[in-house]
Short mmCIF file of C-alpha atoms and ligand atoms in Angstrom, two decimals:
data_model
loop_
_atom_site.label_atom_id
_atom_site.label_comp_id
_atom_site.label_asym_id
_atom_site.label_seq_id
_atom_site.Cartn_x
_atom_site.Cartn_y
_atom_site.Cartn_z
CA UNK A 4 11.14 41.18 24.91
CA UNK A 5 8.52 43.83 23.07
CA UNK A 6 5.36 43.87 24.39
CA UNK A 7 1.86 44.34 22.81
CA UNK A 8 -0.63 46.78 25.03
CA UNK A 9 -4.79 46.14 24.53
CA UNK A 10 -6.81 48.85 25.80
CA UNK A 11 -10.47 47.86 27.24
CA UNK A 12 -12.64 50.46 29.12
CA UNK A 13 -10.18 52.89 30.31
CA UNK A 14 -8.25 49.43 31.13
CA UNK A 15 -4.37 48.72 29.74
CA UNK A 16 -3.58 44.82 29.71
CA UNK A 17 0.04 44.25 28.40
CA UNK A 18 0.87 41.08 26.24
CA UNK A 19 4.08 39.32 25.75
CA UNK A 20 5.41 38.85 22.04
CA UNK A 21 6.29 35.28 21.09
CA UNK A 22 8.51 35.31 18.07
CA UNK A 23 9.31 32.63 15.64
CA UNK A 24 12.42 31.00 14.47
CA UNK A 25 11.66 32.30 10.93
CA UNK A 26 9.48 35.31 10.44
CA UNK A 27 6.65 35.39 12.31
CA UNK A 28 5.10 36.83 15.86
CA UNK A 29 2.30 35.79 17.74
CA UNK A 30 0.50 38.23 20.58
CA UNK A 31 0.46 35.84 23.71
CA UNK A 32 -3.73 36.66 25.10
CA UNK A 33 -3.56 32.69 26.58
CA UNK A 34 -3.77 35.11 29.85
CA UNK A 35 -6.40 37.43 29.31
CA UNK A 36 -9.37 35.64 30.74
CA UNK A 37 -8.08 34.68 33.57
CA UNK A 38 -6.53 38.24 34.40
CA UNK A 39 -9.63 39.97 33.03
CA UNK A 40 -12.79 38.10 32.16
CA UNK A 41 -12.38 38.72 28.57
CA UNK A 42 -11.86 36.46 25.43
CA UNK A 43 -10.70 36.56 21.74
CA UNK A 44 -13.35 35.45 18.90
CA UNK A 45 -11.54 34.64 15.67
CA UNK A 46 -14.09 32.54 14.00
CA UNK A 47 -12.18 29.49 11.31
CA UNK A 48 -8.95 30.49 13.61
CA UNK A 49 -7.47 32.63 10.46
CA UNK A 50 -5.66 34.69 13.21
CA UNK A 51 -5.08 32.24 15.79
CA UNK A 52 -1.86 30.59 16.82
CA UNK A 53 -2.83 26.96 18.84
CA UNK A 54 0.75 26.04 19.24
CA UNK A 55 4.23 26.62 19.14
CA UNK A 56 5.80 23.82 16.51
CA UNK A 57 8.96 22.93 14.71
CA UNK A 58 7.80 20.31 12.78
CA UNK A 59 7.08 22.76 9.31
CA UNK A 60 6.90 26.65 8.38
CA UNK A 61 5.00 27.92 5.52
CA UNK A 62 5.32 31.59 4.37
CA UNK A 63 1.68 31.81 2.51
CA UNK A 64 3.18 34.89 0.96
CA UNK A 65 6.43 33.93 -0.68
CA UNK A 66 4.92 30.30 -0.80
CA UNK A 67 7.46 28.39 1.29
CA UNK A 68 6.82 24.89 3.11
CA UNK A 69 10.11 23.41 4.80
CA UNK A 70 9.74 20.21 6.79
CA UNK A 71 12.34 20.57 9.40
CA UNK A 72 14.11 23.29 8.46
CA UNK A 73 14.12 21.36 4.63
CA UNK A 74 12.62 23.19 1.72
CA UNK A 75 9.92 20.94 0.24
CA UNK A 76 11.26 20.72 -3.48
CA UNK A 77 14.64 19.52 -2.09
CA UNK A 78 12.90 16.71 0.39
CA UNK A 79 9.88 15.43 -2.99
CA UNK A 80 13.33 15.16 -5.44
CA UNK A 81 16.10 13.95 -3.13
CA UNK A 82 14.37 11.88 -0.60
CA UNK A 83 11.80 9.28 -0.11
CA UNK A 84 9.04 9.34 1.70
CA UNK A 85 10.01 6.94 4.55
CA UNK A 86 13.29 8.68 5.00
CA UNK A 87 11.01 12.29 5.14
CA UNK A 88 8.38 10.42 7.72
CA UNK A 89 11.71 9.99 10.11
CA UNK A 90 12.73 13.71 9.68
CA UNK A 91 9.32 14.71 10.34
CA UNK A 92 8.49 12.62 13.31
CA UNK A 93 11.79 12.56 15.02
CA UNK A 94 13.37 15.81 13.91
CA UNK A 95 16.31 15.08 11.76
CA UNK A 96 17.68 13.14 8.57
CA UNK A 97 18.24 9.61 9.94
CA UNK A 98 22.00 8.46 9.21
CA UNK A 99 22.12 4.94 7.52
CA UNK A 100 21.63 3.00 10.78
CA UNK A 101 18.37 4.60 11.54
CA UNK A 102 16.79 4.96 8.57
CA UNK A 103 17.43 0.85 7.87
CA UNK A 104 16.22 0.15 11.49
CA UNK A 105 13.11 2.62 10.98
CA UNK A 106 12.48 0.61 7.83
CA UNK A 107 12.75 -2.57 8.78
CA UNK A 108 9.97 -1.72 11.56
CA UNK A 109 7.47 -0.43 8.56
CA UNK A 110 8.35 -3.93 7.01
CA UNK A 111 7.96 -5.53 9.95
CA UNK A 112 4.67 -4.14 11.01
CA UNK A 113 2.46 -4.28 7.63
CA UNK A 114 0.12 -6.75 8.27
CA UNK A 115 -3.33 -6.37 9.58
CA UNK A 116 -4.54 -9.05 12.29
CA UNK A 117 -6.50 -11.58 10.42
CA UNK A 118 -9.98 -10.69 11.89
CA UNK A 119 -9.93 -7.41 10.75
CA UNK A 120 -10.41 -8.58 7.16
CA UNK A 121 -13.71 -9.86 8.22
CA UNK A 122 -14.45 -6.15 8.52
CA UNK A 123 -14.38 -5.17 5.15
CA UNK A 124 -17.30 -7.61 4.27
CA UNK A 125 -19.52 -5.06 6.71
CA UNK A 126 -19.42 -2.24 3.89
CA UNK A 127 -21.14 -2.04 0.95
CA UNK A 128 -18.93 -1.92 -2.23
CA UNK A 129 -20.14 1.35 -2.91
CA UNK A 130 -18.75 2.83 0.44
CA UNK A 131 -16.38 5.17 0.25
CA UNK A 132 -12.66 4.00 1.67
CA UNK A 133 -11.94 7.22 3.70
CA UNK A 134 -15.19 5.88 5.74
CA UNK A 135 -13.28 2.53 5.65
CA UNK A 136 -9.73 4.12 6.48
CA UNK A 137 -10.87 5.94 9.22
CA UNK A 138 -12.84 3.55 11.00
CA UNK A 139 -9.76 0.92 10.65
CA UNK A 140 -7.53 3.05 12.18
CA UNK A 141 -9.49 3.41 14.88
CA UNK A 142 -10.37 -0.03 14.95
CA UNK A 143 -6.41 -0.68 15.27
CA UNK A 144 -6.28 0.46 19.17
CA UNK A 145 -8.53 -2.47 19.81
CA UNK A 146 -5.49 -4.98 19.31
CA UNK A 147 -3.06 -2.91 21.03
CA UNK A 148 -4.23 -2.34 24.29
CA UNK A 149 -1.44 -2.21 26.20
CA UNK A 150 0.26 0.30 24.27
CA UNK A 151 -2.56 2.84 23.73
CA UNK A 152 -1.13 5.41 26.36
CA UNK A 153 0.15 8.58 25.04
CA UNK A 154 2.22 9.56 28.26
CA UNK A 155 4.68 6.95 27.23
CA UNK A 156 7.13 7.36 25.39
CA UNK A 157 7.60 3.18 24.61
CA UNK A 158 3.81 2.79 23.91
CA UNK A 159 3.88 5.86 21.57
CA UNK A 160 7.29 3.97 19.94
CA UNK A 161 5.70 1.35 19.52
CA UNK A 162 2.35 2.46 17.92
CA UNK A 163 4.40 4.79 15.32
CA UNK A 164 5.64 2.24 12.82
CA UNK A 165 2.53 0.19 13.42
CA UNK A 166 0.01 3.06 12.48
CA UNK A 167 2.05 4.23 9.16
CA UNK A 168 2.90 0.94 8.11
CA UNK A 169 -0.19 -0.71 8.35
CA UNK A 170 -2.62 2.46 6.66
CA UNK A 171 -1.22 1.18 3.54
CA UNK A 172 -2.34 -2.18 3.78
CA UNK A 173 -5.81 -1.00 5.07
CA UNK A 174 -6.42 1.20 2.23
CA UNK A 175 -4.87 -1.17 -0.34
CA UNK A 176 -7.21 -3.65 0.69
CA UNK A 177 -10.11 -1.29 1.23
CA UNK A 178 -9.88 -0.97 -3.14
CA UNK A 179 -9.61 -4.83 -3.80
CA UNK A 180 -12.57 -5.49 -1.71
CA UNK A 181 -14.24 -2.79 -3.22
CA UNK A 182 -13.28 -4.24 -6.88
CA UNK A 183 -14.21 -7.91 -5.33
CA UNK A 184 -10.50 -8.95 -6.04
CA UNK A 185 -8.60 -11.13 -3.47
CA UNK A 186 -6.48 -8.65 -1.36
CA UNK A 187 -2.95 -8.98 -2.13
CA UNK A 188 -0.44 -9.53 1.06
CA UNK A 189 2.24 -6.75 1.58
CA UNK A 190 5.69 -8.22 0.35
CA UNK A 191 8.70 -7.79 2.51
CA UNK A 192 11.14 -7.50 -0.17
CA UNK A 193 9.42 -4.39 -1.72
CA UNK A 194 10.13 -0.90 -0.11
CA UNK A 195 6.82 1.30 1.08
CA UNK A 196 5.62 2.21 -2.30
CA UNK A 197 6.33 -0.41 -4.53
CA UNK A 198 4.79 -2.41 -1.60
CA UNK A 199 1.48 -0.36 -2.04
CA UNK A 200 1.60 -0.45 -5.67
CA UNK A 201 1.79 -4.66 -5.53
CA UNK A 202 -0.95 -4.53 -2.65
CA UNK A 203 -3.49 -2.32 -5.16
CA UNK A 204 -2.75 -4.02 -8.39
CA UNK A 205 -1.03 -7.20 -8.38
CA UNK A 206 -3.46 -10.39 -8.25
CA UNK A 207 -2.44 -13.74 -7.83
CA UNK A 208 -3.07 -15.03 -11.22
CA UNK A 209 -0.11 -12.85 -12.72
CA UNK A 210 3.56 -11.27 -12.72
CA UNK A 211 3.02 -7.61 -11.62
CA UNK A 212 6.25 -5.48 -12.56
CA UNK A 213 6.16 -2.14 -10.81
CA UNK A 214 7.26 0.64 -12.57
CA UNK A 215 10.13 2.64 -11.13
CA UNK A 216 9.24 6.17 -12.41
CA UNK A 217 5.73 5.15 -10.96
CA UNK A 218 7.33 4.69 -7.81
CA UNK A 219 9.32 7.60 -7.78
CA UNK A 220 6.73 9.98 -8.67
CA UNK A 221 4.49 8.53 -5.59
CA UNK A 222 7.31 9.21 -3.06
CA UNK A 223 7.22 12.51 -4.24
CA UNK A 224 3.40 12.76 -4.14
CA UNK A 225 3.68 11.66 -0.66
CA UNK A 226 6.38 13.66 0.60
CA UNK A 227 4.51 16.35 -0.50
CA UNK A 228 1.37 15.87 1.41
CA UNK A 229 3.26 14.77 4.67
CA UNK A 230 2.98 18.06 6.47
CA UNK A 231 1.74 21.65 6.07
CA UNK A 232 1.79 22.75 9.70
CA UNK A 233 -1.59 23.53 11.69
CA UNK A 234 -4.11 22.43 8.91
CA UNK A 235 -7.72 21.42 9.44
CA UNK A 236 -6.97 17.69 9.89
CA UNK A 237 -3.25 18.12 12.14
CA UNK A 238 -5.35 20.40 14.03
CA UNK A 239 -7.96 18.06 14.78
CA UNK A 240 -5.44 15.37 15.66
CA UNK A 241 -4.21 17.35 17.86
CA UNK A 242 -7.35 18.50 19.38
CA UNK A 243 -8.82 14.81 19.84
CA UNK A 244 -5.03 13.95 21.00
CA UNK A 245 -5.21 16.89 23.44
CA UNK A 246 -7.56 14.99 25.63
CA UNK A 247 -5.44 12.15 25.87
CA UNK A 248 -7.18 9.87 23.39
CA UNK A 249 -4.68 7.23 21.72
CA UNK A 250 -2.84 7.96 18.67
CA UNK A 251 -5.22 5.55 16.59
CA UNK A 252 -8.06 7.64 17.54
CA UNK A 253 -6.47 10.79 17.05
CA UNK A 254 -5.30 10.16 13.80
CA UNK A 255 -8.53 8.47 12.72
CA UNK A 256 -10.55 11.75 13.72
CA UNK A 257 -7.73 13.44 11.23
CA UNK A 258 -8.78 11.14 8.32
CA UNK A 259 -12.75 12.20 9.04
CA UNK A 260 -11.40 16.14 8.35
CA UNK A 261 -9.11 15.42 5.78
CA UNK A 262 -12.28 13.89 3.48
CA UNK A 263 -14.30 17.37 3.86
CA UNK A 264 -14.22 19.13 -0.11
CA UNK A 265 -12.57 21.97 1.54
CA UNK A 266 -9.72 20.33 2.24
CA UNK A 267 -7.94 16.61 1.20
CA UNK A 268 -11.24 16.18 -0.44
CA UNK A 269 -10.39 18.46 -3.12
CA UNK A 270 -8.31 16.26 -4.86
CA UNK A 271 -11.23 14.05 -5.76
CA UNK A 272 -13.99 17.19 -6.37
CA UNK A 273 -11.23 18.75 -8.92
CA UNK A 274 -10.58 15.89 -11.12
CA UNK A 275 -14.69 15.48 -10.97
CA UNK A 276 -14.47 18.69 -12.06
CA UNK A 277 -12.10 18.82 -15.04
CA UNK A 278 -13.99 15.28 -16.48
CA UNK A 279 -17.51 17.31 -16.13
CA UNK A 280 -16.07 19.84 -18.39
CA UNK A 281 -14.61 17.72 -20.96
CA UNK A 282 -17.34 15.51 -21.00
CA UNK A 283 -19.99 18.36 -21.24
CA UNK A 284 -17.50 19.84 -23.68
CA UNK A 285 -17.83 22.92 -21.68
CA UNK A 286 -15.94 26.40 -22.29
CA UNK A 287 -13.82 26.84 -19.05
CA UNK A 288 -14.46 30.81 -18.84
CA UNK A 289 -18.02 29.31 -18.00
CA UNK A 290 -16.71 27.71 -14.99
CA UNK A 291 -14.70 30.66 -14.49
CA UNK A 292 -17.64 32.83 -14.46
CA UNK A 293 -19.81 30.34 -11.78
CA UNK A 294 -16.63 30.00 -9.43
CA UNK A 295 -17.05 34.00 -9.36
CA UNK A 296 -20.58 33.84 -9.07
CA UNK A 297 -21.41 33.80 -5.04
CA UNK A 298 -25.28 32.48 -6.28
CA UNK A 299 -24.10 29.14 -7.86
CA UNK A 300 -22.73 27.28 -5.02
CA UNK A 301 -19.67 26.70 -7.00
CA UNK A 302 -15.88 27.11 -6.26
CA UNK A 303 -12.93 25.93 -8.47
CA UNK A 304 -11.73 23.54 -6.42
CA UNK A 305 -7.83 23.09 -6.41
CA UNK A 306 -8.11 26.75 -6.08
CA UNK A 307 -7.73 28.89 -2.79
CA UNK A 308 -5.77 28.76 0.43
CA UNK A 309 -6.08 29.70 4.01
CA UNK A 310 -1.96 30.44 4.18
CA UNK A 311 -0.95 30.02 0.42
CA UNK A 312 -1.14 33.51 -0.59
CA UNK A 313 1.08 32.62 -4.05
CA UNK A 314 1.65 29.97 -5.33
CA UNK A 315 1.14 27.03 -3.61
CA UNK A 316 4.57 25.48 -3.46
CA UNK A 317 3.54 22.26 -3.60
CA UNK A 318 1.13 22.63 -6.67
CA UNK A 319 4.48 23.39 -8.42
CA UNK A 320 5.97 20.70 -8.20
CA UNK A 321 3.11 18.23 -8.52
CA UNK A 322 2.32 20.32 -11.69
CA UNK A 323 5.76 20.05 -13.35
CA UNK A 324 6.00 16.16 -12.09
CA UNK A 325 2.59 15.60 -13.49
CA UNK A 326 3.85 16.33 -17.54
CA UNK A 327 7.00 14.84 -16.74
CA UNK A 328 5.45 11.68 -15.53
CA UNK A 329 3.04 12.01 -18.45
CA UNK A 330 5.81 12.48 -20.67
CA UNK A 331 7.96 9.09 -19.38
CA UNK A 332 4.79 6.98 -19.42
CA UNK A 333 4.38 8.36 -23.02
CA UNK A 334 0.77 9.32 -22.34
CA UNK A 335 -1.25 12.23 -22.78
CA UNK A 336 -4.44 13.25 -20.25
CA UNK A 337 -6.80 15.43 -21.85
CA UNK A 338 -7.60 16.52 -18.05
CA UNK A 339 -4.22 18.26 -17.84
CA UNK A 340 -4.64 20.54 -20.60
CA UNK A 341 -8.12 21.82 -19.48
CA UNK A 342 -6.44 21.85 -15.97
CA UNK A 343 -3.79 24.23 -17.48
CA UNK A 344 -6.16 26.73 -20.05
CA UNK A 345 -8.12 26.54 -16.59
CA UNK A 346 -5.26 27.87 -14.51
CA UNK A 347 -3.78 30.41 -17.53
CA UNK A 348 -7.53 31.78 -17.45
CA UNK A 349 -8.01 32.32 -13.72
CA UNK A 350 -4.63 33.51 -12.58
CA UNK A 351 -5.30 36.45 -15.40
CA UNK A 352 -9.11 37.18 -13.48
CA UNK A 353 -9.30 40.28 -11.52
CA UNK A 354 -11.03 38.01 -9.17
CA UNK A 355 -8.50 35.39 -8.68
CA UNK A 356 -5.89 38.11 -8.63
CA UNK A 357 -7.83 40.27 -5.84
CA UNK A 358 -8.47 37.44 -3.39
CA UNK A 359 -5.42 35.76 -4.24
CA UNK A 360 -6.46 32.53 -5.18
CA UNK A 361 -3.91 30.25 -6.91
CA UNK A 362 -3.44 26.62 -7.43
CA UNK A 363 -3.27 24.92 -4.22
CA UNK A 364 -1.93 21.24 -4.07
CA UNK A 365 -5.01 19.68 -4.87
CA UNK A 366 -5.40 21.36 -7.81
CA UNK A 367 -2.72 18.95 -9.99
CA UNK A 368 -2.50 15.75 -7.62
CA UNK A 369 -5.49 13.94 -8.83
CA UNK A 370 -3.98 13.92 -12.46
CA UNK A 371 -0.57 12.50 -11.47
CA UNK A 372 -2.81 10.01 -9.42
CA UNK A 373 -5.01 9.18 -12.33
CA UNK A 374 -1.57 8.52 -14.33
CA UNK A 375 -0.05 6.61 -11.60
CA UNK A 376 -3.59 4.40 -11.86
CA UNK A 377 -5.16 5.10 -8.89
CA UNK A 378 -9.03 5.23 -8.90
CA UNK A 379 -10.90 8.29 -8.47
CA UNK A 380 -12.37 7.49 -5.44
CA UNK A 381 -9.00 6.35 -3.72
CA UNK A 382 -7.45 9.92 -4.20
CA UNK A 383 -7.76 11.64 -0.99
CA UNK A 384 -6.83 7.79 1.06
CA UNK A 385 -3.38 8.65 -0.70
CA UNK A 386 -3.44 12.23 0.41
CA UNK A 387 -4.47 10.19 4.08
CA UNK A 388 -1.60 8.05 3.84
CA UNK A 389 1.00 11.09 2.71
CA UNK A 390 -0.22 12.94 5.61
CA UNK A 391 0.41 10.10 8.46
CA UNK A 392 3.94 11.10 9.34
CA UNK A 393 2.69 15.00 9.84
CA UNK A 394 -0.10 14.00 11.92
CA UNK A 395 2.41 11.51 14.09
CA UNK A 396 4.69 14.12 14.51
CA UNK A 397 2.23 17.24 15.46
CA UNK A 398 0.36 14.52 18.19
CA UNK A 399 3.81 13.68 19.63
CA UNK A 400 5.26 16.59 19.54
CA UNK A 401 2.05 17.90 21.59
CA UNK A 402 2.52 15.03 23.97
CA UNK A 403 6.30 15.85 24.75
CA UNK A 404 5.45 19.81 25.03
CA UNK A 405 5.30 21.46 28.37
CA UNK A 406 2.27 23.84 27.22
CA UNK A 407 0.36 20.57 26.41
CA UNK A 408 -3.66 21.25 27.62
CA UNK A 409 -6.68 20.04 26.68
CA UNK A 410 -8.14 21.93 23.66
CA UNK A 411 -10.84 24.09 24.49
CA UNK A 412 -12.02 27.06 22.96
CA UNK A 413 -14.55 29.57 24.22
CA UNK A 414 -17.77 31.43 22.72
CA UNK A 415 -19.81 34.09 22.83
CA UNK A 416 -23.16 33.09 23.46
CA UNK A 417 -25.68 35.14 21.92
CA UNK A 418 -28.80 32.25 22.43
CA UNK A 419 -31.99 33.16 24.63
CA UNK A 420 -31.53 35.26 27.92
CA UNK A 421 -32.21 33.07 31.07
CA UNK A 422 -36.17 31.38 31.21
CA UNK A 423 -38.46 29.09 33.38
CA UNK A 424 -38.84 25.79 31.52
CA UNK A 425 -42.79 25.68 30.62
CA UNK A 426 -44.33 22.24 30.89
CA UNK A 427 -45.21 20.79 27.65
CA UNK A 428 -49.51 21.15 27.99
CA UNK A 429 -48.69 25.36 28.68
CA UNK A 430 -46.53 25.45 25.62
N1 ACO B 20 -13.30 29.59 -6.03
C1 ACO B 20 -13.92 30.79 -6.02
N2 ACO B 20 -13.85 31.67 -5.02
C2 ACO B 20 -13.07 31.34 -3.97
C3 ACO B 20 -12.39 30.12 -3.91
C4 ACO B 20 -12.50 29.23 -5.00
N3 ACO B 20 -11.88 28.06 -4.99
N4 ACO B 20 -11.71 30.05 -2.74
C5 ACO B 20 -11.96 31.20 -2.10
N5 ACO B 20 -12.80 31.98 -2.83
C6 ACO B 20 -13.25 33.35 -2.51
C7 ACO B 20 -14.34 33.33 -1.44
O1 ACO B 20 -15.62 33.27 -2.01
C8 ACO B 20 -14.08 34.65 -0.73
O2 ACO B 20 -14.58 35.68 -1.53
P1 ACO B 20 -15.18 37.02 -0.83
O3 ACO B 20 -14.03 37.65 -0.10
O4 ACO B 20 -15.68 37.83 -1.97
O5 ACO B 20 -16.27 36.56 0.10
C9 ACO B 20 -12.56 34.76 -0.75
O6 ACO B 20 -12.15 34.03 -1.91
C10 ACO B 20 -11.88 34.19 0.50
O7 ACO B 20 -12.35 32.84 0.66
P2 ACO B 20 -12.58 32.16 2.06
O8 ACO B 20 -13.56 31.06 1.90
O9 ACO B 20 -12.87 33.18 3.09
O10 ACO B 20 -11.13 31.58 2.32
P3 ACO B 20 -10.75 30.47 3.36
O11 ACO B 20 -9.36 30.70 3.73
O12 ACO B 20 -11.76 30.41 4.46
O13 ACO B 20 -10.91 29.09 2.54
C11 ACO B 20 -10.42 27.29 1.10
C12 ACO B 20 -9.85 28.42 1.97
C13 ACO B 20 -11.42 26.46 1.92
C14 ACO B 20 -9.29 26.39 0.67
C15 ACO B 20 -11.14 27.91 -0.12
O14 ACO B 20 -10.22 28.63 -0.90
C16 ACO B 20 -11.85 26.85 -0.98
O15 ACO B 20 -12.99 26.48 -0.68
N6 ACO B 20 -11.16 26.33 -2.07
C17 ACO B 20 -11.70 25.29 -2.89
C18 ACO B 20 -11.56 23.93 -2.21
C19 ACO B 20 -10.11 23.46 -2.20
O16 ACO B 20 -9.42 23.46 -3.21
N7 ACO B 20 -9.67 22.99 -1.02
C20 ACO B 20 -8.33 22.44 -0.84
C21 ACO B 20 -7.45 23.36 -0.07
S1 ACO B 20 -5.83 22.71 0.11
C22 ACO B 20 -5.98 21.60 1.32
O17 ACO B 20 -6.71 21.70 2.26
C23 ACO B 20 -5.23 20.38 1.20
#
């Protein structure tokens, strides 16, 4: 195995190379302190590797994401989304047998205990449902006491379906509440996306037929969200899992980082962003010129990536998916053409070119949501719900790891140098 040598104060330390199944090394320092007093600072972790995983790879350079060993485009056109949570959680394509017995727990586990309806009447209708998501979640370990402990393996079984079933329902009913319709009871016959569909816009009053391309196009949405390896939110799942805190908990903590602007956010901020423009009727090499403008405050959201170096793969797709759905529902969105002058424009800026910057996935979701009917505000909840089966299978995978410790970085202190505490009449 090669070896990487550090030289500090006359001192050699030699590192062991981990390599990757696809390309990829990593220089092992996990020893360093304890051999020599000394730590690594890598501030936003662009450099640092917290894990060894096989759950996805992404090549930011040649924009690849494969779930599994599965390119992406392949799982969002061939498979659906509950067949893609299996291969992510559990490792491989289920055969027939599994995938019908995997389903059948989803359709078995969709309802929400009666008493946590009462909950929703706590939040203003204002309040925004990845507030509401995330505290459900976490208020789901409260019923399931008995299974919350991460160490085994037929708790953990038992809190998978339960989690990724069930964050449908809670967001679902998170919007009728919000809209002061009656929620709308998940329906057995339906399969996981119709069955969110019926829970956000069916009422009881009348027939609601659920459109298949609809359908198909949010199984693709979903797959497409369902991983992207050690991201801000899988990260912080596993961090809050790494101390041993149940799988509710962990994931809810996920949900909290997800909402941030910066990341699942985005989806919401971008479509914000392409309605300010058309309704200000604005020229788009303005925005253009602000994103570049470090003084205004203002990024293009949809834009940038820590890994995605190209193209995000993902943006693709959704972007190509977004006409076509367009196109089937025989629609237009006014938002997708500024979307696309805006991309043309930027890709062709010495700016965007320089740093790289391209479409991330963001960047085209929110107007395949907005055909699809889903409010603004409920944009990054289905980004939440896509993401469940990635965040299951990073915290389990964690748990059944050997090299599983708590998370725990280090700093370098730079506050005040060692002082007497001065009582408060001498200060
Ligand atoms: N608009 C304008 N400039 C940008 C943008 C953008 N969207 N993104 C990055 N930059 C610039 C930065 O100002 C910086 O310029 P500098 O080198 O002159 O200082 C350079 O590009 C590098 O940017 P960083 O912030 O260092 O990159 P980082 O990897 O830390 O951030 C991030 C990545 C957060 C995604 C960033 O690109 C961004 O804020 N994008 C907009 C928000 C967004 O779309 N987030 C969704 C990401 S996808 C996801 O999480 C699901």
């Amino acid at each position: 195995m090669s070896k990487a040598e550090l030289h500090i104060d006359g001192k050699k330390i030699e590192l062991p190379i981990v390599e990757g199944s696809e390309e990829g090394k990593a220089i092992d320092i996990s020893g360093i302190h304890a051999r020599n007093g000394i730590i690594t600072i890598d501030p936003g972790y662009s450099n640092t590797g917290s894990c060894k995983s096989a759950v996805a790879y992404v090549d930011g350079e040649r924009g690849i994401l494969n779930y599994r060993g599965y390119p992406i485009d392949q799982l969002a056109r061939k498979s659906t989304f509950v067949e893609t949570s299996f291969l992510l959680i559990y490792g491989h394509l289920p055969t027939a047998d599994e995938l019908s017995a995997f389903r059948e727990k989803l359709v078995k586990n969709s309802l929400l205990h009666e008493d946590m309806l009462h909950f929703y009447d706590g939040y203003p209708t204002t309040a925004h449902p990845m507030g509401i998501l995330s505290s459900m979640v976490c208020s789901l370990s409260s019923y399931y006491p008995d299974f919350l402990d991460p160490s085994n393996p037929e708790h953990v079984e038992c809190l998978i379906p339960r989690v990724l079933s069930k964050i449908r329902t809670i967001a679902a009913f998170a919007y009728k509440k919000s809209i002061g319709q009656p929620v709308i009871y998940p329906c057995n016959s339906l399969d996981y996306c119709a069955n969110f569909m019926n829970m956000m816009f069916a009422v009881p009053s009348e027939k609601y037929d659920i459109d298949p391309e609809i359908v198909k196009a949010l199984n693709a949405l979903l797959i497409l969200h369902a991983d992207n390896e050690q991201n801000c939110s899988t990260s912080t799942v596993r961090m809050v899992g790494s101390s041993d805190a149940n799988l509710f908990a962990s994931i809810a903590a996920g949900i909290c980082a997800l909402w941030g602007p910066k990341h699942g956010g985005a989806n919401q901020k971008v479509v914000e962003m392409l309605q300010y423009i058309k309704d200000n009727n604005l020229n788009v090499k303005t925005l253009v010129a602000q994103a570049k403008d470090k003084n205004s405050g203002f990024r293009l959201m949809g834009f940038g990536h820590r890994v995605y170096k190209s193209y995000d793969p993902r943006a693709k797709v959704i972007k190509d998916m977004s006409r076509d759905l367009l196109a089937k529902l025989n629609r237009s969105d006014p938002l997708l053409d500024i979307a696309q002058e805006l991309e043309a424009i930027a890709l062709e800026d010495d700016y965007f070119i320089e740093r790289k910057l391209y479409p991330n996935v963001d960047f085209y979701s929110g107007i395949t949501y907005r055909a699809i009917g889903i409010p603004l505000n409920m944009f990054t909840v289905m980004f939440a719900i896509g993401r469940m089966p990635g965040w299951i299978a990073h915290w389990k995978e964690m748990h059944e790891s050997s090299d599983n410790r708590i998370g725990r970085p280090r700093q370098v202190y730079t506050g005040s140098r060692v002082r007497d505490f001065v009582p408060i009449e001498q200060r």
